[in-house]
PDB file of N, CA and C in Angstrom:
ATOM      1  N   MET A   6     148.588 -72.338 108.041  1.00  0.00           N
ATOM      2  CA  MET A   6     147.390 -72.113 106.509  1.00  0.00           C
ATOM      3  C   MET A   6     148.120 -70.949 105.784  1.00  0.00           C
ATOM      4  N   ALA A   7     148.180 -71.212 104.361  1.00  0.00           N
ATOM      5  CA  ALA A   7     148.997 -69.796 103.683  1.00  0.00           C
ATOM      6  C   ALA A   7     147.962 -68.887 103.530  1.00  0.00           C
ATOM      7  N   ASP A   8     148.547 -67.171 103.536  1.00  0.00           N
ATOM      8  CA  ASP A   8     147.710 -66.386 103.614  1.00  0.00           C
ATOM      9  C   ASP A   8     146.792 -66.325 102.066  1.00  0.00           C
ATOM     10  N   PRO A   9     145.800 -66.439 101.994  1.00  0.00           N
ATOM     11  CA  PRO A   9     145.115 -66.161 100.406  1.00  0.00           C
ATOM     12  C   PRO A   9     145.345 -64.714  99.877  1.00  0.00           C
ATOM     13  N   THR A  10     145.354 -63.799 100.649  1.00  0.00           N
ATOM     14  CA  THR A  10     145.345 -62.427 100.112  1.00  0.00           C
ATOM     15  C   THR A  10     146.495 -62.494  99.223  1.00  0.00           C
ATOM     16  N   PRO A  11     146.242 -61.241  98.052  1.00  0.00           N
ATOM     17  CA  PRO A  11     147.122 -61.209  96.727  1.00  0.00           C
ATOM     18  C   PRO A  11     147.977 -60.101  97.140  1.00  0.00           C
ATOM     19  N   ASN A  12     148.421 -59.782  98.380  1.00  0.00           N
ATOM     20  CA  ASN A  12     149.238 -58.759  98.939  1.00  0.00           C
ATOM     21  C   ASN A  12     150.550 -58.908  98.327  1.00  0.00           C
ATOM     22  N   ASN A  13     151.049 -60.131  98.320  1.00  0.00           N
ATOM     23  CA  ASN A  13     152.624 -60.736  97.848  1.00  0.00           C
ATOM     24  C   ASN A  13     152.986 -60.554  96.597  1.00  0.00           C
ATOM     25  N   ARG A  14     152.073 -60.153  95.787  1.00  0.00           N
ATOM     26  CA  ARG A  14     152.366 -60.238  94.483  1.00  0.00           C
ATOM     27  C   ARG A  14     153.397 -59.776  94.025  1.00  0.00           C
ATOM     28  N   THR A  15     154.012 -58.359  94.635  1.00  0.00           N
ATOM     29  CA  THR A  15     155.418 -58.234  94.463  1.00  0.00           C
ATOM     30  C   THR A  15     156.834 -58.746  95.002  1.00  0.00           C
ATOM     31  N   GLN A  16     156.565 -59.778  95.744  1.00  0.00           N
ATOM     32  CA  GLN A  16     157.505 -60.178  96.277  1.00  0.00           C
ATOM     33  C   GLN A  16     157.735 -61.655  95.766  1.00  0.00           C
ATOM     34  N   ASN A  17     157.435 -61.889  94.339  1.00  0.00           N
ATOM     35  CA  ASN A  17     157.334 -63.002  93.881  1.00  0.00           C
ATOM     36  C   ASN A  17     158.617 -63.207  92.429  1.00  0.00           C
ATOM     37  N   PRO A  18     160.043 -63.805  93.143  1.00  0.00           N
ATOM     38  CA  PRO A  18     160.960 -63.520  92.593  1.00  0.00           C
ATOM     39  C   PRO A  18     160.763 -64.302  90.899  1.00  0.00           C
ATOM     40  N   LYS A  19     160.032 -65.548  91.059  1.00  0.00           N
ATOM     41  CA  LYS A  19     159.572 -65.832  89.711  1.00  0.00           C
ATOM     42  C   LYS A  19     159.254 -65.343  88.493  1.00  0.00           C
ATOM     43  N   SER A  20     158.558 -64.274  88.655  1.00  0.00           N
ATOM     44  CA  SER A  20     157.933 -63.216  87.398  1.00  0.00           C
ATOM     45  C   SER A  20     159.184 -62.150  87.574  1.00  0.00           C
ATOM     46  N   ALA A  21     159.779 -61.842  88.248  1.00  0.00           N
ATOM     47  CA  ALA A  21     160.805 -61.011  87.918  1.00  0.00           C
ATOM     48  C   ALA A  21     161.849 -61.386  86.765  1.00  0.00           C
ATOM     49  N   LYS A  22     162.173 -62.585  87.333  1.00  0.00           N
ATOM     50  CA  LYS A  22     163.404 -62.975  86.532  1.00  0.00           C
ATOM     51  C   LYS A  22     162.881 -63.550  84.773  1.00  0.00           C
ATOM     52  N   THR A  23     161.679 -63.395  84.804  1.00  0.00           N
ATOM     53  CA  THR A  23     161.162 -63.911  83.319  1.00  0.00           C
ATOM     54  C   THR A  23     161.024 -63.158  82.560  1.00  0.00           C
ATOM     55  N   VAL A  24     161.281 -61.358  82.392  1.00  0.00           N
ATOM     56  CA  VAL A  24     161.316 -60.555  81.900  1.00  0.00           C
ATOM     57  C   VAL A  24     162.575 -60.119  81.636  1.00  0.00           C
ATOM     58  N   SER A  25     162.792 -59.973  80.443  1.00  0.00           N
ATOM     59  CA  SER A  25     164.477 -59.423  79.928  1.00  0.00           C
ATOM     60  C   SER A  25     164.168 -58.335  80.315  1.00  0.00           C
ATOM     61  N   PRO A  26     165.232 -57.428  80.196  1.00  0.00           N
ATOM     62  CA  PRO A  26     165.162 -55.836  80.098  1.00  0.00           C
ATOM     63  C   PRO A  26     164.694 -55.294  78.674  1.00  0.00           C
ATOM     64  N   GLU A  27     165.197 -56.154  77.895  1.00  0.00           N
ATOM     65  CA  GLU A  27     164.348 -55.513  76.520  1.00  0.00           C
ATOM     66  C   GLU A  27     163.038 -55.679  76.220  1.00  0.00           C
ATOM     67  N   GLN A  28     162.420 -56.709  76.915  1.00  0.00           N
ATOM     68  CA  GLN A  28     161.028 -56.661  76.733  1.00  0.00           C
ATOM     69  C   GLN A  28     160.674 -55.707  78.236  1.00  0.00           C
ATOM     70  N   TYR A  29     161.023 -55.436  78.998  1.00  0.00           N
ATOM     71  CA  TYR A  29     160.661 -54.634  79.985  1.00  0.00           C
ATOM     72  C   TYR A  29     160.406 -53.129  79.338  1.00  0.00           C
ATOM     73  N   ASP A  30     162.008 -52.697  78.724  1.00  0.00           N
ATOM     74  CA  ASP A  30     161.883 -51.412  77.713  1.00  0.00           C
ATOM     75  C   ASP A  30     160.719 -51.201  76.990  1.00  0.00           C
ATOM     76  N   ARG A  31     160.327 -52.393  76.457  1.00  0.00           N
ATOM     77  CA  ARG A  31     159.142 -52.351  75.263  1.00  0.00           C
ATOM     78  C   ARG A  31     157.531 -52.031  75.766  1.00  0.00           C
ATOM     79  N   LEU A  32     157.758 -52.777  76.978  1.00  0.00           N
ATOM     80  CA  LEU A  32     156.386 -52.919  77.928  1.00  0.00           C
ATOM     81  C   LEU A  32     156.330 -51.312  78.235  1.00  0.00           C
ATOM     82  N   LYS A  33     157.477 -50.782  79.051  1.00  0.00           N
ATOM     83  CA  LYS A  33     157.196 -49.577  79.120  1.00  0.00           C
ATOM     84  C   LYS A  33     156.782 -48.482  78.417  1.00  0.00           C
ATOM     85  N   ALA A  34     157.705 -48.629  77.007  1.00  0.00           N
ATOM     86  CA  ALA A  34     157.048 -47.817  75.830  1.00  0.00           C
ATOM     87  C   ALA A  34     155.590 -48.198  75.467  1.00  0.00           C
ATOM     88  N   GLU A  35     155.252 -49.519  75.553  1.00  0.00           N
ATOM     89  CA  GLU A  35     153.755 -49.630  75.313  1.00  0.00           C
ATOM     90  C   GLU A  35     152.774 -48.764  76.234  1.00  0.00           C
ATOM     91  N   ILE A  36     153.271 -48.560  77.345  1.00  0.00           N
ATOM     92  CA  ILE A  36     152.634 -47.853  78.640  1.00  0.00           C
ATOM     93  C   ILE A  36     152.339 -46.491  78.257  1.00  0.00           C
ATOM     94  N   ALA A  37     153.363 -45.931  77.703  1.00  0.00           N
ATOM     95  CA  ALA A  37     153.931 -44.578  77.341  1.00  0.00           C
ATOM     96  C   ALA A  37     152.685 -44.295  76.476  1.00  0.00           C
ATOM     97  N   ALA A  38     152.394 -45.144  75.252  1.00  0.00           N
ATOM     98  CA  ALA A  38     152.013 -44.513  74.203  1.00  0.00           C
ATOM     99  C   ALA A  38     151.493 -45.779  73.604  1.00  0.00           C
ATOM    100  N   PRO A  39     150.130 -46.051  74.180  1.00  0.00           N
ATOM    101  CA  PRO A  39     149.496 -47.872  73.672  1.00  0.00           C
ATOM    102  C   PRO A  39     149.156 -47.426  72.202  1.00  0.00           C
ATOM    103  N   TYR A  40     149.244 -48.345  71.513  1.00  0.00           N
ATOM    104  CA  TYR A  40     149.043 -49.044  70.412  1.00  0.00           C
ATOM    105  C   TYR A  40     149.285 -47.803  69.648  1.00  0.00           C
ATOM    106  N   ARG A  41     150.937 -47.532  69.472  1.00  0.00           N
ATOM    107  CA  ARG A  41     151.329 -46.564  68.810  1.00  0.00           C
ATOM    108  C   ARG A  41     151.740 -47.402  67.427  1.00  0.00           C
ATOM    109  N   GLY A  42     152.106 -48.824  67.309  1.00  0.00           N
ATOM    110  CA  GLY A  42     151.961 -49.390  66.060  1.00  0.00           C
ATOM    111  C   GLY A  42     151.176 -49.754  65.205  1.00  0.00           C
ATOM    112  N   LEU A  43     150.126 -49.810  66.003  1.00  0.00           N
ATOM    113  CA  LEU A  43     148.653 -50.031  65.508  1.00  0.00           C
ATOM    114  C   LEU A  43     148.313 -48.854  64.779  1.00  0.00           C
ATOM    115  N   ARG A  44     148.437 -47.534  65.318  1.00  0.00           N
ATOM    116  CA  ARG A  44     148.101 -46.321  64.519  1.00  0.00           C
ATOM    117  C   ARG A  44     149.002 -46.114  63.346  1.00  0.00           C
ATOM    118  N   GLN A  45     150.142 -46.361  63.409  1.00  0.00           N
ATOM    119  CA  GLN A  45     151.117 -46.246  62.359  1.00  0.00           C
ATOM    120  C   GLN A  45     150.743 -46.870  61.328  1.00  0.00           C
ATOM    121  N   PHE A  46     150.003 -48.388  61.409  1.00  0.00           N
ATOM    122  CA  PHE A  46     149.701 -49.097  60.404  1.00  0.00           C
ATOM    123  C   PHE A  46     148.370 -48.809  59.799  1.00  0.00           C
ATOM    124  N   ILE A  47     147.544 -47.888  60.392  1.00  0.00           N
ATOM    125  CA  ILE A  47     146.614 -47.434  60.393  1.00  0.00           C
ATOM    126  C   ILE A  47     146.431 -46.197  59.395  1.00  0.00           C
ATOM    127  N   TYR A  48     147.531 -45.165  59.928  1.00  0.00           N
ATOM    128  CA  TYR A  48     147.910 -44.496  58.792  1.00  0.00           C
ATOM    129  C   TYR A  48     148.408 -44.740  57.682  1.00  0.00           C
ATOM    130  N   PHE A  49     149.319 -45.915  57.716  1.00  0.00           N
ATOM    131  CA  PHE A  49     149.761 -46.446  56.464  1.00  0.00           C
ATOM    132  C   PHE A  49     148.663 -46.667  55.587  1.00  0.00           C
ATOM    133  N   ALA A  50     148.114 -47.762  56.036  1.00  0.00           N
ATOM    134  CA  ALA A  50     146.900 -48.322  55.173  1.00  0.00           C
ATOM    135  C   ALA A  50     145.693 -46.983  54.731  1.00  0.00           C
ATOM    136  N   CYS A  51     145.333 -46.196  55.232  1.00  0.00           N
ATOM    137  CA  CYS A  51     144.643 -44.971  55.031  1.00  0.00           C
ATOM    138  C   CYS A  51     145.385 -44.233  53.631  1.00  0.00           C
ATOM    139  N   GLY A  52     147.039 -44.104  53.795  1.00  0.00           N
ATOM    140  CA  GLY A  52     147.108 -43.283  53.078  1.00  0.00           C
ATOM    141  C   GLY A  52     147.599 -43.701  51.802  1.00  0.00           C
ATOM    142  N   ALA A  53     147.857 -45.371  52.094  1.00  0.00           N
ATOM    143  CA  ALA A  53     147.770 -46.177  50.488  1.00  0.00           C
ATOM    144  C   ALA A  53     146.430 -45.968  50.026  1.00  0.00           C
ATOM    145  N   SER A  54     145.244 -46.564  50.787  1.00  0.00           N
ATOM    146  CA  SER A  54     144.172 -46.564  49.927  1.00  0.00           C
ATOM    147  C   SER A  54     143.600 -45.084  49.626  1.00  0.00           C
ATOM    148  N   GLY A  55     144.211 -43.853  50.333  1.00  0.00           N
ATOM    149  CA  GLY A  55     144.084 -42.503  49.476  1.00  0.00           C
ATOM    150  C   GLY A  55     144.772 -42.625  48.307  1.00  0.00           C
ATOM    151  N   PHE A  56     146.354 -42.910  48.497  1.00  0.00           N
ATOM    152  CA  PHE A  56     147.102 -43.077  47.096  1.00  0.00           C
ATOM    153  C   PHE A  56     146.412 -43.651  45.755  1.00  0.00           C
ATOM    154  N   ILE A  57     145.997 -44.884  45.954  1.00  0.00           N
ATOM    155  CA  ILE A  57     145.370 -45.473  44.975  1.00  0.00           C
ATOM    156  C   ILE A  57     144.005 -44.766  44.391  1.00  0.00           C
ATOM    157  N   GLY A  58     143.142 -44.222  45.219  1.00  0.00           N
ATOM    158  CA  GLY A  58     142.072 -43.524  45.025  1.00  0.00           C
ATOM    159  C   GLY A  58     142.545 -42.495  44.228  1.00  0.00           C
ATOM    160  N   ALA A  59     143.394 -41.737  44.475  1.00  0.00           N
ATOM    161  CA  ALA A  59     144.328 -40.410  43.738  1.00  0.00           C
ATOM    162  C   ALA A  59     144.581 -40.571  42.280  1.00  0.00           C
ATOM    163  N   ILE A  60     144.756 -42.067  42.291  1.00  0.00           N
ATOM    164  CA  ILE A  60     145.518 -42.665  40.595  1.00  0.00           C
ATOM    165  C   ILE A  60     144.443 -42.813  39.936  1.00  0.00           C
ATOM    166  N   VAL A  61     143.129 -43.385  40.318  1.00  0.00           N
ATOM    167  CA  VAL A  61     141.827 -43.480  39.694  1.00  0.00           C
ATOM    168  C   VAL A  61     141.437 -42.676  39.290  1.00  0.00           C
ATOM    169  N   PHE A  62     141.390 -41.246  40.267  1.00  0.00           N
ATOM    170  CA  PHE A  62     140.779 -40.073  39.891  1.00  0.00           C
ATOM    171  C   PHE A  62     141.962 -39.382  38.914  1.00  0.00           C
ATOM    172  N   LEU A  63     142.671 -39.594  39.147  1.00  0.00           N
ATOM    173  CA  LEU A  63     143.637 -39.052  38.087  1.00  0.00           C
ATOM    174  C   LEU A  63     143.542 -39.558  36.706  1.00  0.00           C
ATOM    175  N   ALA A  64     143.385 -40.736  36.886  1.00  0.00           N
ATOM    176  CA  ALA A  64     142.865 -41.600  35.645  1.00  0.00           C
ATOM    177  C   ALA A  64     141.692 -40.860  34.782  1.00  0.00           C
ATOM    178  N   GLN A  65     140.823 -41.118  35.555  1.00  0.00           N
ATOM    179  CA  GLN A  65     139.526 -40.387  35.166  1.00  0.00           C
ATOM    180  C   GLN A  65     139.747 -39.157  34.800  1.00  0.00           C
ATOM    181  N   LEU A  66     140.435 -38.262  35.110  1.00  0.00           N
ATOM    182  CA  LEU A  66     140.524 -36.890  34.490  1.00  0.00           C
ATOM    183  C   LEU A  66     141.348 -36.983  33.321  1.00  0.00           C
ATOM    184  N   ALA A  67     142.325 -37.730  33.127  1.00  0.00           N
ATOM    185  CA  ALA A  67     143.345 -37.941  31.967  1.00  0.00           C
ATOM    186  C   ALA A  67     142.421 -38.387  30.940  1.00  0.00           C
ATOM    187  N   ALA A  68     141.469 -39.152  31.216  1.00  0.00           N
ATOM    188  CA  ALA A  68     140.683 -39.517  30.225  1.00  0.00           C
ATOM    189  C   ALA A  68     139.505 -38.756  29.941  1.00  0.00           C
ATOM    190  N   GLY A  69     139.214 -37.901  30.633  1.00  0.00           N
ATOM    191  CA  GLY A  69     138.261 -36.902  30.140  1.00  0.00           C
ATOM    192  C   GLY A  69     136.914 -37.247  30.633  1.00  0.00           C
ATOM    193  N   ARG A  70     136.646 -38.322  31.644  1.00  0.00           N
ATOM    194  CA  ARG A  70     135.406 -38.561  31.940  1.00  0.00           C
ATOM    195  C   ARG A  70     135.212 -38.075  33.361  1.00  0.00           C
ATOM    196  N   GLU A  71     133.472 -37.605  33.528  1.00  0.00           N
ATOM    197  CA  GLU A  71     133.169 -36.900  34.404  1.00  0.00           C
ATOM    198  C   GLU A  71     134.312 -36.201  35.345  1.00  0.00           C
ATOM    199  N   VAL A  72     134.879 -35.080  34.765  1.00  0.00           N
ATOM    200  CA  VAL A  72     135.671 -34.269  35.034  1.00  0.00           C
ATOM    201  C   VAL A  72     135.080 -33.314  36.112  1.00  0.00           C
ATOM    202  N   GLY A  73     133.769 -33.282  35.890  1.00  0.00           N
ATOM    203  CA  GLY A  73     132.872 -32.338  37.257  1.00  0.00           C
ATOM    204  C   GLY A  73     132.777 -33.022  38.568  1.00  0.00           C
ATOM    205  N   SER A  74     133.075 -34.403  38.492  1.00  0.00           N
ATOM    206  CA  SER A  74     132.776 -34.953  39.987  1.00  0.00           C
ATOM    207  C   SER A  74     134.190 -35.647  40.209  1.00  0.00           C
ATOM    208  N   ALA A  75     134.992 -35.667  39.450  1.00  0.00           N
ATOM    209  CA  ALA A  75     136.324 -36.301  39.434  1.00  0.00           C
ATOM    210  C   ALA A  75     137.474 -35.427  40.217  1.00  0.00           C
ATOM    211  N   VAL A  76     137.366 -34.111  39.736  1.00  0.00           N
ATOM    212  CA  VAL A  76     138.311 -33.251  40.649  1.00  0.00           C
ATOM    213  C   VAL A  76     138.229 -32.877  42.077  1.00  0.00           C
ATOM    214  N   PRO A  77     136.448 -32.616  42.451  1.00  0.00           N
ATOM    215  CA  PRO A  77     136.716 -32.669  43.679  1.00  0.00           C
ATOM    216  C   PRO A  77     137.257 -34.134  44.686  1.00  0.00           C
ATOM    217  N   ASN A  78     136.947 -34.831  43.875  1.00  0.00           N
ATOM    218  CA  ASN A  78     137.085 -36.661  44.681  1.00  0.00           C
ATOM    219  C   ASN A  78     138.345 -36.916  44.797  1.00  0.00           C
ATOM    220  N   LEU A  79     139.408 -35.916  43.438  1.00  0.00           N
ATOM    221  CA  LEU A  79     140.955 -36.325  43.553  1.00  0.00           C
ATOM    222  C   LEU A  79     141.311 -34.885  44.460  1.00  0.00           C
ATOM    223  N   ALA A  80     140.592 -34.236  44.838  1.00  0.00           N
ATOM    224  CA  ALA A  80     141.464 -33.219  45.617  1.00  0.00           C
ATOM    225  C   ALA A  80     141.096 -33.399  47.226  1.00  0.00           C
ATOM    226  N   LEU A  81     139.568 -34.674  47.352  1.00  0.00           N
ATOM    227  CA  LEU A  81     139.611 -35.319  48.962  1.00  0.00           C
ATOM    228  C   LEU A  81     140.687 -36.384  49.119  1.00  0.00           C
ATOM    229  N   GLN A  82     141.334 -36.838  47.750  1.00  0.00           N
ATOM    230  CA  GLN A  82     141.931 -38.215  48.017  1.00  0.00           C
ATOM    231  C   GLN A  82     143.438 -37.789  48.346  1.00  0.00           C
ATOM    232  N   VAL A  83     143.897 -36.478  47.728  1.00  0.00           N
ATOM    233  CA  VAL A  83     144.975 -36.111  48.049  1.00  0.00           C
ATOM    234  C   VAL A  83     145.315 -35.340  49.232  1.00  0.00           C
ATOM    235  N   GLY A  84     144.295 -34.818  49.788  1.00  0.00           N
ATOM    236  CA  GLY A  84     143.813 -34.316  51.222  1.00  0.00           C
ATOM    237  C   GLY A  84     144.344 -35.744  52.266  1.00  0.00           C
ATOM    238  N   VAL A  85     143.450 -36.797  52.029  1.00  0.00           N
ATOM    239  CA  VAL A  85     143.636 -37.620  52.906  1.00  0.00           C
ATOM    240  C   VAL A  85     144.903 -38.363  52.998  1.00  0.00           C
ATOM    241  N   VAL A  86     145.618 -38.236  51.837  1.00  0.00           N
ATOM    242  CA  VAL A  86     147.191 -38.771  51.772  1.00  0.00           C
ATOM    243  C   VAL A  86     148.100 -37.954  52.376  1.00  0.00           C
ATOM    244  N   ALA A  87     148.144 -36.461  52.420  1.00  0.00           N
ATOM    245  CA  ALA A  87     148.622 -35.519  53.091  1.00  0.00           C
ATOM    246  C   ALA A  87     148.424 -35.355  54.691  1.00  0.00           C
ATOM    247  N   LEU A  88     146.923 -35.991  55.090  1.00  0.00           N
ATOM    248  CA  LEU A  88     146.658 -35.872  56.501  1.00  0.00           C
ATOM    249  C   LEU A  88     147.230 -37.280  56.989  1.00  0.00           C
ATOM    250  N   MET A  89     147.405 -38.334  56.566  1.00  0.00           N
ATOM    251  CA  MET A  89     147.881 -39.282  56.688  1.00  0.00           C
ATOM    252  C   MET A  89     149.397 -39.395  56.776  1.00  0.00           C
ATOM    253  N   ILE A  90     150.094 -38.859  55.742  1.00  0.00           N
ATOM    254  CA  ILE A  90     151.571 -38.335  55.919  1.00  0.00           C
ATOM    255  C   ILE A  90     151.876 -37.580  57.321  1.00  0.00           C
ATOM    256  N   TRP A  91     151.164 -36.626  57.461  1.00  0.00           N
ATOM    257  CA  TRP A  91     151.202 -35.593  58.917  1.00  0.00           C
ATOM    258  C   TRP A  91     151.233 -36.302  59.746  1.00  0.00           C
ATOM    259  N   LEU A  92     150.012 -37.316  60.090  1.00  0.00           N
ATOM    260  CA  LEU A  92     149.912 -37.944  61.325  1.00  0.00           C
ATOM    261  C   LEU A  92     150.897 -39.179  61.709  1.00  0.00           C
ATOM    262  N   PHE A  93     151.536 -39.612  60.450  1.00  0.00           N
ATOM    263  CA  PHE A  93     152.544 -40.503  60.258  1.00  0.00           C
ATOM    264  C   PHE A  93     153.873 -40.168  61.250  1.00  0.00           C
ATOM    265  N   ARG A  94     153.944 -38.893  60.578  1.00  0.00           N
ATOM    266  CA  ARG A  94     155.349 -38.304  60.574  1.00  0.00           C
ATOM    267  C   ARG A  94     155.228 -37.639  62.366  1.00  0.00           C
ATOM    268  N   TRP A  95     154.173 -37.262  62.892  1.00  0.00           N
ATOM    269  CA  TRP A  95     153.620 -36.703  63.955  1.00  0.00           C
ATOM    270  C   TRP A  95     153.801 -37.667  64.896  1.00  0.00           C
ATOM    271  N   GLU A  96     153.458 -39.122  64.822  1.00  0.00           N
ATOM    272  CA  GLU A  96     153.790 -40.061  66.153  1.00  0.00           C
ATOM    273  C   GLU A  96     155.147 -40.718  65.617  1.00  0.00           C
ATOM    274  N   GLN A  97     155.761 -40.216  64.788  1.00  0.00           N
ATOM    275  CA  GLN A  97     156.926 -40.905  64.711  1.00  0.00           C
ATOM    276  C   GLN A  97     158.157 -39.861  65.477  1.00  0.00           C
ATOM    277  N   ARG A  98     157.323 -38.426  65.181  1.00  0.00           N
ATOM    278  CA  ARG A  98     158.416 -37.816  66.201  1.00  0.00           C
ATOM    279  C   ARG A  98     158.043 -37.770  67.354  1.00  0.00           C
ATOM    280  N   ALA A  99     156.814 -38.116  68.059  1.00  0.00           N
ATOM    281  CA  ALA A  99     156.301 -38.440  69.473  1.00  0.00           C
ATOM    282  C   ALA A  99     157.555 -39.616  69.793  1.00  0.00           C
ATOM    283  N   ALA A 100     157.518 -40.790  68.674  1.00  0.00           N
ATOM    284  CA  ALA A 100     158.305 -41.883  69.654  1.00  0.00           C
ATOM    285  C   ALA A 100     159.596 -41.236  69.409  1.00  0.00           C
ATOM    286  N   ARG A 101     160.220 -40.425  68.758  1.00  0.00           N
ATOM    287  CA  ARG A 101     161.643 -40.182  68.932  1.00  0.00           C
ATOM    288  C   ARG A 101     161.785 -39.309  70.125  1.00  0.00           C
ATOM    289  N   ARG A 102     161.018 -38.300  70.294  1.00  0.00           N
ATOM    290  CA  ARG A 102     160.939 -37.519  71.765  1.00  0.00           C
ATOM    291  C   ARG A 102     160.690 -38.652  72.736  1.00  0.00           C
ATOM    292  N   SER A 103     159.996 -39.386  73.026  1.00  0.00           N
ATOM    293  CA  SER A 103     160.131 -40.234  74.409  1.00  0.00           C
ATOM    294  C   SER A 103     161.322 -41.192  74.241  1.00  0.00           C
ATOM    295  N   LYS A 104     161.885 -41.547  73.080  1.00  0.00           N
ATOM    296  CA  LYS A 104     163.235 -42.215  73.443  1.00  0.00           C
ATOM    297  C   LYS A 104     164.327 -41.493  73.891  1.00  0.00           C
ATOM    298  N   THR A 105     164.179 -39.986  73.491  1.00  0.00           N
ATOM    299  CA  THR A 105     165.315 -39.330  73.852  1.00  0.00           C
ATOM    300  C   THR A 105     165.051 -38.602  75.271  1.00  0.00           C
ATOM    301  N   LYS A 106     163.603 -38.772  76.031  1.00  0.00           N
ATOM    302  CA  LYS A 106     163.440 -38.830  77.221  1.00  0.00           C
ATOM    303  C   LYS A 106     164.148 -39.546  77.973  1.00  0.00           C
ATOM    304  N   LYS A 107     163.910 -40.896  77.907  1.00  0.00           N
ATOM    305  CA  LYS A 107     164.286 -42.222  78.542  1.00  0.00           C
ATOM    306  C   LYS A 107     165.810 -42.032  78.709  1.00  0.00           C
ATOM    307  N   SER A 108     166.525 -41.961  77.577  1.00  0.00           N
ATOM    308  CA  SER A 108     168.078 -41.497  77.785  1.00  0.00           C
ATOM    309  C   SER A 108     168.570 -40.829  78.781  1.00  0.00           C
TER     310      SER A 108
END
């Protein structure tokens, strides 16, 4: 009767042949920095949202409507855009550093 214990998982040659070297490298990168692509997308989306908000408040300032509330809101939107750019670049630098470590 076959041994039902899962101790022979590493000895399965079928699973080792199904992963290409490119997929293996991509999986290793994902393990090293989980959800990097998702984080970069979120940084980009929040930055784009802040940029659109900044344009709206800049247009409000140009029109002269509610200047007292538009200035702090514009500053906030510019701060959000600057933060998202900084986080995105930081993430890219971390990705480059992890690639050079592998080589």
